[in-house]
Coordinates of C-alpha atoms in Angstrom, one line a residue:
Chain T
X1 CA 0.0 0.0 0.0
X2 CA 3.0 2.3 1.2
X3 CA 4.4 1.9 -2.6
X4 CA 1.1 3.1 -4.3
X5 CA 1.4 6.6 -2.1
X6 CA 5.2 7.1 -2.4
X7 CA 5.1 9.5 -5.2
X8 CA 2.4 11.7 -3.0
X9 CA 4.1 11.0 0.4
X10 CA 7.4 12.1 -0.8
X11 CA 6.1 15.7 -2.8
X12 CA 7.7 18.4 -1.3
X13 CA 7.9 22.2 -1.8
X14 CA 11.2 21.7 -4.1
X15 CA 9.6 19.7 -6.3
X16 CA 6.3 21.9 -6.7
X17 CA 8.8 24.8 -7.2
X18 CA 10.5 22.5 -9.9
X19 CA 7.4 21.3 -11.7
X20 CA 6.7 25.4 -11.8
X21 CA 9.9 26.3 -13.4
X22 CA 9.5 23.4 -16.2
X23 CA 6.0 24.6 -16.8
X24 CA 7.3 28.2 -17.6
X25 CA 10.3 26.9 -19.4
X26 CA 7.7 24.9 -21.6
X27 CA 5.4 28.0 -21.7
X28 CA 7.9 30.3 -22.7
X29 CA 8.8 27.6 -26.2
X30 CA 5.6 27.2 -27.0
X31 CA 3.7 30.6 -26.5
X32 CA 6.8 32.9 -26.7
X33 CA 8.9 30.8 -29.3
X34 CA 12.3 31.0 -27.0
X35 CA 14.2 28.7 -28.6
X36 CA 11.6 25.8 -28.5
X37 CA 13.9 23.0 -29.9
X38 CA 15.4 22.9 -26.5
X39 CA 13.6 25.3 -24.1
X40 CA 11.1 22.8 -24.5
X41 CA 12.8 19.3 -23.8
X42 CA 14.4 20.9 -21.1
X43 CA 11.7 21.7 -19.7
X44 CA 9.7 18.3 -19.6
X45 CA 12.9 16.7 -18.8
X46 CA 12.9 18.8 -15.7
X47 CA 9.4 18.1 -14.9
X48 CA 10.9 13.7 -15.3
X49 CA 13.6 14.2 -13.1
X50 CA 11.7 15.8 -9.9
X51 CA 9.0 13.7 -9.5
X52 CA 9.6 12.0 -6.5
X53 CA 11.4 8.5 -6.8
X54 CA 11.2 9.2 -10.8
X55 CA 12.1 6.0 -13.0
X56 CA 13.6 8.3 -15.1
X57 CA 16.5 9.1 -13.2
X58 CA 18.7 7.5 -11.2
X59 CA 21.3 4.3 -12.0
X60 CA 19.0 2.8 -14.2
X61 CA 17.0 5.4 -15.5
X62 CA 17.1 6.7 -19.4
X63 CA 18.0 10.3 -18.6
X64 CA 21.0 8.9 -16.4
X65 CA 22.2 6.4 -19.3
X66 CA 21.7 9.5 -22.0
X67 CA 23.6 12.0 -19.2
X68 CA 26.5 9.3 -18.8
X69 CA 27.2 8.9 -22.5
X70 CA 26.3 11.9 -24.0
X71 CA 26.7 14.9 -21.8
X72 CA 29.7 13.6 -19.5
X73 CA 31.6 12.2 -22.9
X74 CA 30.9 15.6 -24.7
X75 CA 29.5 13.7 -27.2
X76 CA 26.1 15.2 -27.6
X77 CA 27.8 18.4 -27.9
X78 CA 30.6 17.5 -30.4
X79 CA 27.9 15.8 -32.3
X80 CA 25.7 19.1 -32.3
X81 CA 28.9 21.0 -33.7
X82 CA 28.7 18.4 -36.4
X83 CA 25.5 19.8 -37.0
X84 CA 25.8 23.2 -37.0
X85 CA 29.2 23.2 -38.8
X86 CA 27.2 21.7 -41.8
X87 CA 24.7 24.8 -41.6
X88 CA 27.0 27.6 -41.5
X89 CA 27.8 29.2 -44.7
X90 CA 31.5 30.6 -44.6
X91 CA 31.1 32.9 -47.7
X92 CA 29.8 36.0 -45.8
X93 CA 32.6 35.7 -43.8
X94 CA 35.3 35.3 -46.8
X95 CA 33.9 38.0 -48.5
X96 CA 34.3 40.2 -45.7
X97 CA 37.4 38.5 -43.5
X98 CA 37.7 42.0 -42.0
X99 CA 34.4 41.0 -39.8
X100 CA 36.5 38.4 -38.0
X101 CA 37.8 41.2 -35.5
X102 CA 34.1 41.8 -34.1
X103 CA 33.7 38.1 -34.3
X104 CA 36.6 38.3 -31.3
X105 CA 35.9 41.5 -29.9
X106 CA 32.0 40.2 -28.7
X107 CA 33.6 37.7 -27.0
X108 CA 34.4 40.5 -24.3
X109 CA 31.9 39.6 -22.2
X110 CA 32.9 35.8 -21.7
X111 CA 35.9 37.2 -20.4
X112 CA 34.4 40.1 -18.2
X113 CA 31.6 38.1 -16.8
X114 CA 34.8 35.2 -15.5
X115 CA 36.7 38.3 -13.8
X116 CA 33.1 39.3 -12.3
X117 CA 32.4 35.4 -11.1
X118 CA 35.9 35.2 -9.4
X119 CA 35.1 38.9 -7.8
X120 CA 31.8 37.5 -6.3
X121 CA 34.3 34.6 -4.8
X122 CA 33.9 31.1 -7.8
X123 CA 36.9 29.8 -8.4
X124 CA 38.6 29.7 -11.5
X125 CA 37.1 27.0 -12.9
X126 CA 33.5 27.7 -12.1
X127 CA 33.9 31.1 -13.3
X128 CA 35.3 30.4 -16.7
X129 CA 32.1 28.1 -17.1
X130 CA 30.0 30.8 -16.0
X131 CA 31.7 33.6 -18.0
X132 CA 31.5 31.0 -21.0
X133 CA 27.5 31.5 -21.0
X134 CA 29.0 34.7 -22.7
X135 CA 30.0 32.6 -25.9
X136 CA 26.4 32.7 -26.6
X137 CA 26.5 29.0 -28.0
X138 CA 24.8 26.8 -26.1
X139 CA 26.6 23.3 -27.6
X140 CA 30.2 25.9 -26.5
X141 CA 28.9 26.6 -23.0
X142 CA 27.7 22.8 -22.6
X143 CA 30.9 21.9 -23.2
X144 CA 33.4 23.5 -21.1
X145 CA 30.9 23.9 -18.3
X146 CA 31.4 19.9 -18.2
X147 CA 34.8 19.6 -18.3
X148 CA 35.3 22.5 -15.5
X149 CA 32.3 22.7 -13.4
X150 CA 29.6 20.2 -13.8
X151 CA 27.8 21.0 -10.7
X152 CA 26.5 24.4 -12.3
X153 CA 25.9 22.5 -15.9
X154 CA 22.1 23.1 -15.4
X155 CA 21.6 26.7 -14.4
X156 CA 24.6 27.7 -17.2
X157 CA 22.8 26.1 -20.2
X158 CA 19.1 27.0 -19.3
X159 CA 20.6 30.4 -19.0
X160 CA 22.8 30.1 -22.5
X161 CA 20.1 29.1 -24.3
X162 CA 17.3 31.2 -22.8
X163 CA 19.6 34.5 -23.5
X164 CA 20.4 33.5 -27.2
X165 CA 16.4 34.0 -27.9
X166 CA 16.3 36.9 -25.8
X167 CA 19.2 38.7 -28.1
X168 CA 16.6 41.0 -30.5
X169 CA 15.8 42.0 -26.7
X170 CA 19.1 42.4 -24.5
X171 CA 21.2 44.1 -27.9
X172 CA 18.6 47.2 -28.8
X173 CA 18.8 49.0 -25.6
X174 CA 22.5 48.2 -25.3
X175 CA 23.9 49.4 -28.7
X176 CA 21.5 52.4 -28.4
X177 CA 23.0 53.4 -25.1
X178 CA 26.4 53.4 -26.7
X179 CA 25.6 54.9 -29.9
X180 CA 24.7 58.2 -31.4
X181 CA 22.0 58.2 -33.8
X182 CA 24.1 59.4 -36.3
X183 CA 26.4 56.5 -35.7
X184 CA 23.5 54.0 -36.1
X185 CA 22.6 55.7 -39.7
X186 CA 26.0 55.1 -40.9
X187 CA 26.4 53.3 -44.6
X188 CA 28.1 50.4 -45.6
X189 CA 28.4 49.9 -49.1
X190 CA 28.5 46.1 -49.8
X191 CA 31.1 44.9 -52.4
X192 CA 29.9 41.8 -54.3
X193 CA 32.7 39.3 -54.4
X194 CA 33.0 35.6 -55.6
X195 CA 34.3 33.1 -53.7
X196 CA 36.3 30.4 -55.3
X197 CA 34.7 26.8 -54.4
X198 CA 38.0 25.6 -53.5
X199 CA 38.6 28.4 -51.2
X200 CA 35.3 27.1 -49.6
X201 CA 36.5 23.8 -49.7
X202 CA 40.0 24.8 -47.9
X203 CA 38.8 27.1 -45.4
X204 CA 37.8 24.1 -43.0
X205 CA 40.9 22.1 -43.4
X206 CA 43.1 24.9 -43.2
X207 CA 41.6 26.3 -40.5
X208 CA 41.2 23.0 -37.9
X209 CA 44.9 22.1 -39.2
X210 CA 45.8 25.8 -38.0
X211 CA 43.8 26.0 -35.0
X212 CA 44.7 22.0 -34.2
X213 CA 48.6 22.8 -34.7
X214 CA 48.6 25.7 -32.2
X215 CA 46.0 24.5 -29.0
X216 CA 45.5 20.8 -29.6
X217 CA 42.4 20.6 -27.0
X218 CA 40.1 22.8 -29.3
X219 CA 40.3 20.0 -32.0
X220 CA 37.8 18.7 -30.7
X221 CA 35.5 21.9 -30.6
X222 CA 36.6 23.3 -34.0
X223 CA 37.4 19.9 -35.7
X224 CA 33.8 18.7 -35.6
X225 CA 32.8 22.1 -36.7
X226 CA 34.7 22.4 -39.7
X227 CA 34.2 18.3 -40.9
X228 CA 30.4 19.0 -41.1
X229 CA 31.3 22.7 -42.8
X230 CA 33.5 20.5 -44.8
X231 CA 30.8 17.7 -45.7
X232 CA 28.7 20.8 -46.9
X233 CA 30.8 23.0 -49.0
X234 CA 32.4 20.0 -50.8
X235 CA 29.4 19.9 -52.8
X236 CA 29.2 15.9 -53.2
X237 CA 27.8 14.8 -50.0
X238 CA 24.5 16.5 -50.4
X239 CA 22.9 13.4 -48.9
X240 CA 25.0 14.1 -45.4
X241 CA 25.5 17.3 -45.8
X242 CA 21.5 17.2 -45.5
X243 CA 21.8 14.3 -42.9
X244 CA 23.9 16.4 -40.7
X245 CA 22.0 19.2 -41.1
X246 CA 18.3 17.8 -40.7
X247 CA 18.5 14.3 -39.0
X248 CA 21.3 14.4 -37.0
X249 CA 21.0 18.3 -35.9
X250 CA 17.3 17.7 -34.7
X251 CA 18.0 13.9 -32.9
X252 CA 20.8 15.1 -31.1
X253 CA 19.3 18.6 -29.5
X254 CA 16.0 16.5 -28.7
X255 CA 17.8 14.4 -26.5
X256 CA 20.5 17.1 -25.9
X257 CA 17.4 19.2 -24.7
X258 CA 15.9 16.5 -22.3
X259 CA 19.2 15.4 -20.8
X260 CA 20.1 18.6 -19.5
X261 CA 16.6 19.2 -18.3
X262 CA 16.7 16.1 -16.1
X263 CA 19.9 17.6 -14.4
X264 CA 17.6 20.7 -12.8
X265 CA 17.3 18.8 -9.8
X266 CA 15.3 20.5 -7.1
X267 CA 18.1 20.1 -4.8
X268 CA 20.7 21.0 -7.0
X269 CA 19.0 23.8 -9.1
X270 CA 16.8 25.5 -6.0
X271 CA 20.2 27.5 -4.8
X272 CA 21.1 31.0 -4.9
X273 CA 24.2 29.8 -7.4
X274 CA 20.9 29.4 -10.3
X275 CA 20.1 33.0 -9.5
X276 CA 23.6 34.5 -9.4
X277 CA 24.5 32.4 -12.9
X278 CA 21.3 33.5 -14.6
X279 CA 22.1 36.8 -13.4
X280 CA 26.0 36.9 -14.7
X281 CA 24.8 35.2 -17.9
X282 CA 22.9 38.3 -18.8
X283 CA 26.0 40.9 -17.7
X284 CA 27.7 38.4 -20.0
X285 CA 25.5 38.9 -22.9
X286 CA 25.7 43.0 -22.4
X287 CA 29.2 42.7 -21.8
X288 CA 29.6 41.0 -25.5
X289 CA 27.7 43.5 -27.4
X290 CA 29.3 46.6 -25.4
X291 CA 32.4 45.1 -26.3
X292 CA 31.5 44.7 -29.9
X293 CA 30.1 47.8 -30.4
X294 CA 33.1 49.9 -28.6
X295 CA 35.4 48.1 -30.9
X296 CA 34.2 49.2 -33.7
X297 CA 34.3 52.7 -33.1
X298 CA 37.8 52.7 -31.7
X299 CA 38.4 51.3 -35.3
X300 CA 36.4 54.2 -36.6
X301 CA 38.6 56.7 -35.0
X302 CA 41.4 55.3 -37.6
X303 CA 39.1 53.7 -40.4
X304 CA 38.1 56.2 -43.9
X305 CA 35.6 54.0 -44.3
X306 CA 33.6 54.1 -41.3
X307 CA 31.6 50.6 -39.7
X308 CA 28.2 51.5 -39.0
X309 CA 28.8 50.8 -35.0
X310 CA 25.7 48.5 -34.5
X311 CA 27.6 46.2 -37.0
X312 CA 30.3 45.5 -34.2
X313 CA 27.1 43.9 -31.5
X314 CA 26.3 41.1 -34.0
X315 CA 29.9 39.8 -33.6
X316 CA 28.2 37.3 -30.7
X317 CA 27.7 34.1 -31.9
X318 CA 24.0 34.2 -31.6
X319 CA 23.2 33.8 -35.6
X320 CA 20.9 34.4 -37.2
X321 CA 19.0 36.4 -34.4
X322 CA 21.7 39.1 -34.2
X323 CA 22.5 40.0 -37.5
X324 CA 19.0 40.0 -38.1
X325 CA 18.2 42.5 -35.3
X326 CA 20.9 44.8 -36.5
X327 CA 19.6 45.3 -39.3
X328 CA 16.2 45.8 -38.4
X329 CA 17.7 48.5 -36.2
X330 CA 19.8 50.4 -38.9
X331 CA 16.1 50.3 -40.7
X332 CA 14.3 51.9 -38.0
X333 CA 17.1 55.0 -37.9
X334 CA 17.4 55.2 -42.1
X335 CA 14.7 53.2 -43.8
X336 CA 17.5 52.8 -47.0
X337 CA 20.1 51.4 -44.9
X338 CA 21.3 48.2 -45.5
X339 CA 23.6 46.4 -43.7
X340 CA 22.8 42.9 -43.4
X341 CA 25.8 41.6 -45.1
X342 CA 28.1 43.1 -42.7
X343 CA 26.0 41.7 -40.3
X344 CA 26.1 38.5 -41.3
X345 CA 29.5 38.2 -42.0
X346 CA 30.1 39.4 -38.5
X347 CA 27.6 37.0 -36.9
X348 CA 29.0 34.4 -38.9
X349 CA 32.9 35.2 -37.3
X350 CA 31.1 35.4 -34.2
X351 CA 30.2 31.5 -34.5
X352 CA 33.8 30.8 -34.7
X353 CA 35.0 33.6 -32.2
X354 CA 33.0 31.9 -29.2
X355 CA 34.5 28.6 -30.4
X356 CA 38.1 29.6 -30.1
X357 CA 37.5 31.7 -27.0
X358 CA 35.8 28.3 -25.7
X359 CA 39.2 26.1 -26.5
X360 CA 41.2 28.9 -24.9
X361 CA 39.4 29.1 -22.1
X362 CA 39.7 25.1 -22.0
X363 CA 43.2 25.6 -22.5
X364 CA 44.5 28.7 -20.2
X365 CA 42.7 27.6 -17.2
X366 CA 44.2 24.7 -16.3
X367 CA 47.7 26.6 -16.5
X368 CA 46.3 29.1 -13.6
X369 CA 45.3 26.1 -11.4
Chain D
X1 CA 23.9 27.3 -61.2
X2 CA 21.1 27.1 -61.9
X3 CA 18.9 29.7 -60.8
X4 CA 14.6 29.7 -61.0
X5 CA 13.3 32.8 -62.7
X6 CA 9.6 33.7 -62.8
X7 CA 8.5 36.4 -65.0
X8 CA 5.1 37.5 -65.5
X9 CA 4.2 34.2 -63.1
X10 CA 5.9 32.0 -65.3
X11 CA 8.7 30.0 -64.1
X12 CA 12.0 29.5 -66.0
X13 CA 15.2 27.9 -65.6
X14 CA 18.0 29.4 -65.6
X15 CA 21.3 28.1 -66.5
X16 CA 24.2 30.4 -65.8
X17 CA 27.5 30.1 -67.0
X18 CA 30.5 31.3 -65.3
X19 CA 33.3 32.8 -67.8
X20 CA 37.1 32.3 -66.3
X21 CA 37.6 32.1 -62.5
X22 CA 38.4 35.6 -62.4
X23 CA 34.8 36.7 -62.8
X24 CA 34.9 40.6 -64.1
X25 CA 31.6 41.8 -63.9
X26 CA 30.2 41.9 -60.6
X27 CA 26.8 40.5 -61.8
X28 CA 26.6 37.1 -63.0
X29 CA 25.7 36.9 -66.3
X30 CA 21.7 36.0 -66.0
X31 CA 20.5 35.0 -69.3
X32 CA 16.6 35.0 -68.8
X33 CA 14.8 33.2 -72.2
X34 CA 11.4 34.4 -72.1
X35 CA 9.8 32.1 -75.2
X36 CA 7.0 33.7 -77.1
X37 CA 6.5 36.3 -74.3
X38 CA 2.9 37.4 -74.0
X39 CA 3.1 41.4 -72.8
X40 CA -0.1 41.7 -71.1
X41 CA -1.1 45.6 -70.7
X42 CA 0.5 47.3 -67.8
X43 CA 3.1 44.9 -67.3
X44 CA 6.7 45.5 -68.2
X45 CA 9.7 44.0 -70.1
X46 CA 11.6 41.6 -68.1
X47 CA 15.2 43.4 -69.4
X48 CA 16.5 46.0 -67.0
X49 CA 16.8 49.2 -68.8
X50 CA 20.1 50.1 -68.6
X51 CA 19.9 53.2 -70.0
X52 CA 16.4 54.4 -69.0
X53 CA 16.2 58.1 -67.6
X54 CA 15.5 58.9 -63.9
X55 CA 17.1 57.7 -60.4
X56 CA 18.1 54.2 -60.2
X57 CA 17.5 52.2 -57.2
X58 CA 20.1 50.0 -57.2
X59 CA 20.0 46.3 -55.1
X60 CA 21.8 47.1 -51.7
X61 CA 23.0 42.9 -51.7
X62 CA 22.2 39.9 -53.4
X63 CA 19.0 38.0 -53.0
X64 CA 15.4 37.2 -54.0
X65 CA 12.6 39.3 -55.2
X66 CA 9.6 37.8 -53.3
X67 CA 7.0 40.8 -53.8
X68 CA 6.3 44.1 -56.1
X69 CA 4.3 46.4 -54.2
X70 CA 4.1 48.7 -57.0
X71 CA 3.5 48.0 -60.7
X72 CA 5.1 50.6 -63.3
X73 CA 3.6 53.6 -63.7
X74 CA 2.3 54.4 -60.3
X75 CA 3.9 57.6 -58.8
X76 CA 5.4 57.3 -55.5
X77 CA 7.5 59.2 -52.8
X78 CA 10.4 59.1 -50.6
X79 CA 10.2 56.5 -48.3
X80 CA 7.3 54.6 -50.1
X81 CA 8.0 50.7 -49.7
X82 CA 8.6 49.3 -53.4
X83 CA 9.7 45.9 -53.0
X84 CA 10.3 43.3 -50.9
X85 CA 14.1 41.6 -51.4
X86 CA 14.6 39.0 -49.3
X87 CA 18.1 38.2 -48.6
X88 CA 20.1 35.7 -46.1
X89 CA 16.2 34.5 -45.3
X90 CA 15.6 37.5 -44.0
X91 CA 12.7 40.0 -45.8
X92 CA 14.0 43.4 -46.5
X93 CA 11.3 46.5 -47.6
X94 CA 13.3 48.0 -50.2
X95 CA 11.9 51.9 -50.4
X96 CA 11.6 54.5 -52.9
X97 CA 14.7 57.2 -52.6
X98 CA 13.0 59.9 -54.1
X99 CA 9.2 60.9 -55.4
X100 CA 8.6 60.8 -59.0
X101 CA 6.9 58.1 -61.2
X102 CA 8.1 54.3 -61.7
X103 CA 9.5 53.6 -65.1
X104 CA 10.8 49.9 -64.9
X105 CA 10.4 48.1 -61.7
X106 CA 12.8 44.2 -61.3
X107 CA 9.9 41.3 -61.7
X108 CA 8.7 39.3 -58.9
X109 CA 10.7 36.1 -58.1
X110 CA 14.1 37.6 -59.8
X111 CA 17.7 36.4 -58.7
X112 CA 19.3 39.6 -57.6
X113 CA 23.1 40.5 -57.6
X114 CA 24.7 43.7 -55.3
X115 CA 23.9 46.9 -57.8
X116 CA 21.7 45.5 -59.8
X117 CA 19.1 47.8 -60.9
X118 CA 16.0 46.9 -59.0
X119 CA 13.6 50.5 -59.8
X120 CA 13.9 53.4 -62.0
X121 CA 11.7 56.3 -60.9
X122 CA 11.4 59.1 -62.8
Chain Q
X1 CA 45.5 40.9 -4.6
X2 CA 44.0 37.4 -3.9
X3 CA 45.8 34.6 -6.4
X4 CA 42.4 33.6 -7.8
X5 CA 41.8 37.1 -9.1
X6 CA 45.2 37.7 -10.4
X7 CA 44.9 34.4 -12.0
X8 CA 41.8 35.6 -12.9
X9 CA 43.1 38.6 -14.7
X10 CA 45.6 36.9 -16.4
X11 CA 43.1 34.2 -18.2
X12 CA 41.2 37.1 -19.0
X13 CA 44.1 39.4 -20.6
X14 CA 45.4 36.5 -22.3
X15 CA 41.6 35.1 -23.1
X16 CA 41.3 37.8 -24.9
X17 CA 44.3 38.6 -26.7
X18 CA 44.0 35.0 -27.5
X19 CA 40.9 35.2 -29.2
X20 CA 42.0 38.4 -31.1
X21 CA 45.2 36.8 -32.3
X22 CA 43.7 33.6 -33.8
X23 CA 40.9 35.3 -36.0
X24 CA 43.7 37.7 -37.1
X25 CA 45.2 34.4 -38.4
X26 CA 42.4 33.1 -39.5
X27 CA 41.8 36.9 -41.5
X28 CA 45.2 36.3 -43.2
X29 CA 44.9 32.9 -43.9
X30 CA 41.2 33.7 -45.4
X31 CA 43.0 36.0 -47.6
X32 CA 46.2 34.0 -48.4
X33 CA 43.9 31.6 -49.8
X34 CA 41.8 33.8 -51.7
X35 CA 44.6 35.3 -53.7
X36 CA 46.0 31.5 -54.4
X37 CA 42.7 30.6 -55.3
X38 CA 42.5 33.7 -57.9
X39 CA 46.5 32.3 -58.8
X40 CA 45.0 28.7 -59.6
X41 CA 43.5 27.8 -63.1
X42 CA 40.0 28.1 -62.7
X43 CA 38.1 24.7 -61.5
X44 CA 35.3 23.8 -63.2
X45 CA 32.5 21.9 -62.3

């Protein structure tokens, strides 16, 4: 008889508080469209993993098995890279390479919001998973949260992912606080240029050889990024290059998605630590497009050419949301202003910016330990 | 490439043919066949007139034209939205830069490249 | 000065010279292989 009641018996306020948070999570994908591919499965996985005695988790329980040998192996996030590797498009970049410095100056707020973590007393590990919410790519932040602080895993992707839909509403007020409106109406004329298929084809290898050579532990990061680039601008694996993209991309965040939701156990997600990170993950994301945005009006002070400022903001890895909001902005100021390109390009940078900021981080911290 | 040109809601295919690697022009080459072409009243030729007097509104970057909000010969002003270009998946309103009176205006479902003319207004 | 926050300030400084550094390679290599690429016979498909 005791069995039948143990769910009821064993309900407590965490778990009611739990179940709450899941619901909104859920609510937010479906009503709000925050990122629903995994605001969604993180939720209900959440709602598995805190009902009391759950099946789900535990030794034997699937969300365990999937946490063992996808989330603690890194291979869900590898496997995502894969992915998204095969949907990025290099050529706005190559057209533009001079992009790539906002695509490292966004990454300012990774490093800020570290500095601010060990100020509020983390240590250096927790911190640089914290600050790494601030790569604004959630598979980035998955994976060197795991390797340095797994305890905060939870609260640091839920907060990852749940800013990267919020960017068309944490850049606006930012860029507009650090820009004149004159700045904002700037022009960019776009120069049209063709990119050589083998140039598309070499970018990939060159780059993970290059990147590989120098800090071997972000082969894994950009290696699996660049083979799925490479599988798509090869142009004869349409059939994976469409796999990796479709199949493989939307498998691996479902159960990416419900994985890391069943980590939000009451227990473990019901501290002040959930608050704080959510908190810094934000500071993190202003940080980025201040840092972006002041960048490019230093260069300004020594450009002829001036970068429309706003350009500098979509240097965070969030893509497409970013670009997309920049330009909407520049449209607002100056309805014949165009600068989605530039954009792009620099939202596109931005994608391998937080990736190489991710390996560096993997790389430089252990040295300070 | 191939590229999928509709004119007057006619679909065609479009084969383009790159010259050398070093590509001169800026614009691909579009070569748009239009067989036996059947110009309805009001509607305009499909050919971009180069030379046609007025103010150019040139393509600000490469993409689609999914909409014409304004057929030839309607008079419009500054600010007026003419087309809709749609470009990295995103849907650009492409507005009028001054007032005047459309004399050629890019057809619906055309493959755009960076300053190619898209409006002439006169 | 605590050693977590100088070590702190370090990861960051370097961090982020780091990440500056690397896409400024990455800029010149984008560009080194643009102009071979314009070098090469074209390659047609």
């Amino acid at each position: 008889m005791n069995e039948l009641v143990a769910g009821i018996v064993n309900l407590q306020l965490g778990n009611f508080v739990m179940f709450g948070i899941a619901l909104i999570l859920i609510y937010l994908a479906i009503a709000k469209d925050y990122e629903p591919m995994l605001l969604l499965p993180i939720g209900f996985g959440a709602l598995l993993a805190n009902i009391p005695l759950s099946s789900a988790i535990g030794h034997e329980g699937f969300l365990t098995i999937l946490y063992n040998a996808g989330i603690r192996t890194e291979l869900f996030p590898v496997l995502i890279f894969v992915a998204v590797g095969a949907m990025i498009d290099f050529k706005p970049l190559m057209q533009n390479p001079f992009m790539l410095f906002f695509g490292a100056a966004a990454q300012f707020g990774i490093f800020a919001c570290l500095f601010v973590a060990v100020l509020m007393g983390y240590d250096l590990k927790e911190a640089a998973s914290i600050g790494i919410i601030g790569a604004a790519d959630g598979p980035t932040s998955i994976y060197v949260a795991n390797k340095f602080a797994e305890r905060l895993l939870a609260p640091i992707s839920v907060a990852a992912y749940s800013y990267m839909s919020l960017v068309p509403i944490i850049q606006p007020p930012v860029i507009r606080a650090l820009t004149s409106k004159r700045e904002r109406m700037i022009r960019m004329t776009y120069h049209q240029t063709d990119i050589p298929k083998i140039v598309e084809i070499a970018f990939p290898i060159v780059i993970t050889l290059v990147a590989g050579i120098l800090a071997p532990i972000s082969v894994a990061l950009v290696g699996s990024l660049m083979f799925g680039n490479l599988i798509r601008a090869c142009g004869v694996l349409e059939r994976l290059s469409n796999a990796a993209q479709n199949e493989l991309a939307n498998l691996v965040t479902l159960m990416l998605g419900i994985t890391i939701g069943s980590t939000m156990l009451a227990q473990d997600f019901l501290r002040a630590d959930t608050l704080i990170i959510m908190a810094m993950g934000l500071v993190a994301f202003i940080f980025d497009t201040a840092g972006g945005v002041l960048f490019a009006k230093l260069l300004n002070l020594f450009l002829k050419n001036k970068i429309n400022p706003m350009v500098g903001a979509a240097g965070i890895s969030a893509f497409p949301m970013s670009a997309r909001v920049i330009q909407r902005m520049a449209k607002e100021e100056d309805p014949e202003n165009f600068i989605l390109m530039q954009s792009t390009s620099a939202n596109v940078a931005g994608q391998l910016g937080s990736i190489v900021a991710g390996g560096l981080l993997l790389a430089l911290v252990p040295a300070f330990l | 490439m191939k590229y999928v040109v509709e004119i007057n809601q006619k679909k065609f295919e479009v084969e383009v043919e790159r010259g050398q690697a070093t590509i001169v022009e800026k614009t691909p080459a579009i070569a748009v066949e239009t067989p036996a072409p059947l110009p309805a009243a009001g509607q305009q030729p499909a050919s971009a007139p180069a030379h046609a007097q007025g103010q150019k509104l040139l393509a600000p970057m490469p993409g689609v034209i999914i909409k014409v909000k304004q057929p030839t010969g309607t008079r419009v002003s500054k600010g007026q939205p003419l087309l809709v270009l749609e470009a990295m998946k995103m849907e650009n309103e492409v507005v009028s830069s001054c007032e005047g009176v459309i004399t050629y205006i890019v057809a619906k479902g055309a493959q755009v490249a960076a300053g190619d003319i898209l409006a002439v207004i006169a | 000065m605590s050693p977590t926050i100088s070590a702190a300030l370090q990861v960051m400084g370097l961090g982020l010279a780091g990440v500056f550094t690397v896409l400024i390679l990455f800029y010149f290599l984008t560009r080194l292989l643009i102009v071979i690429a314009k070098k090469l016979p074209p390659m047609e498909k």
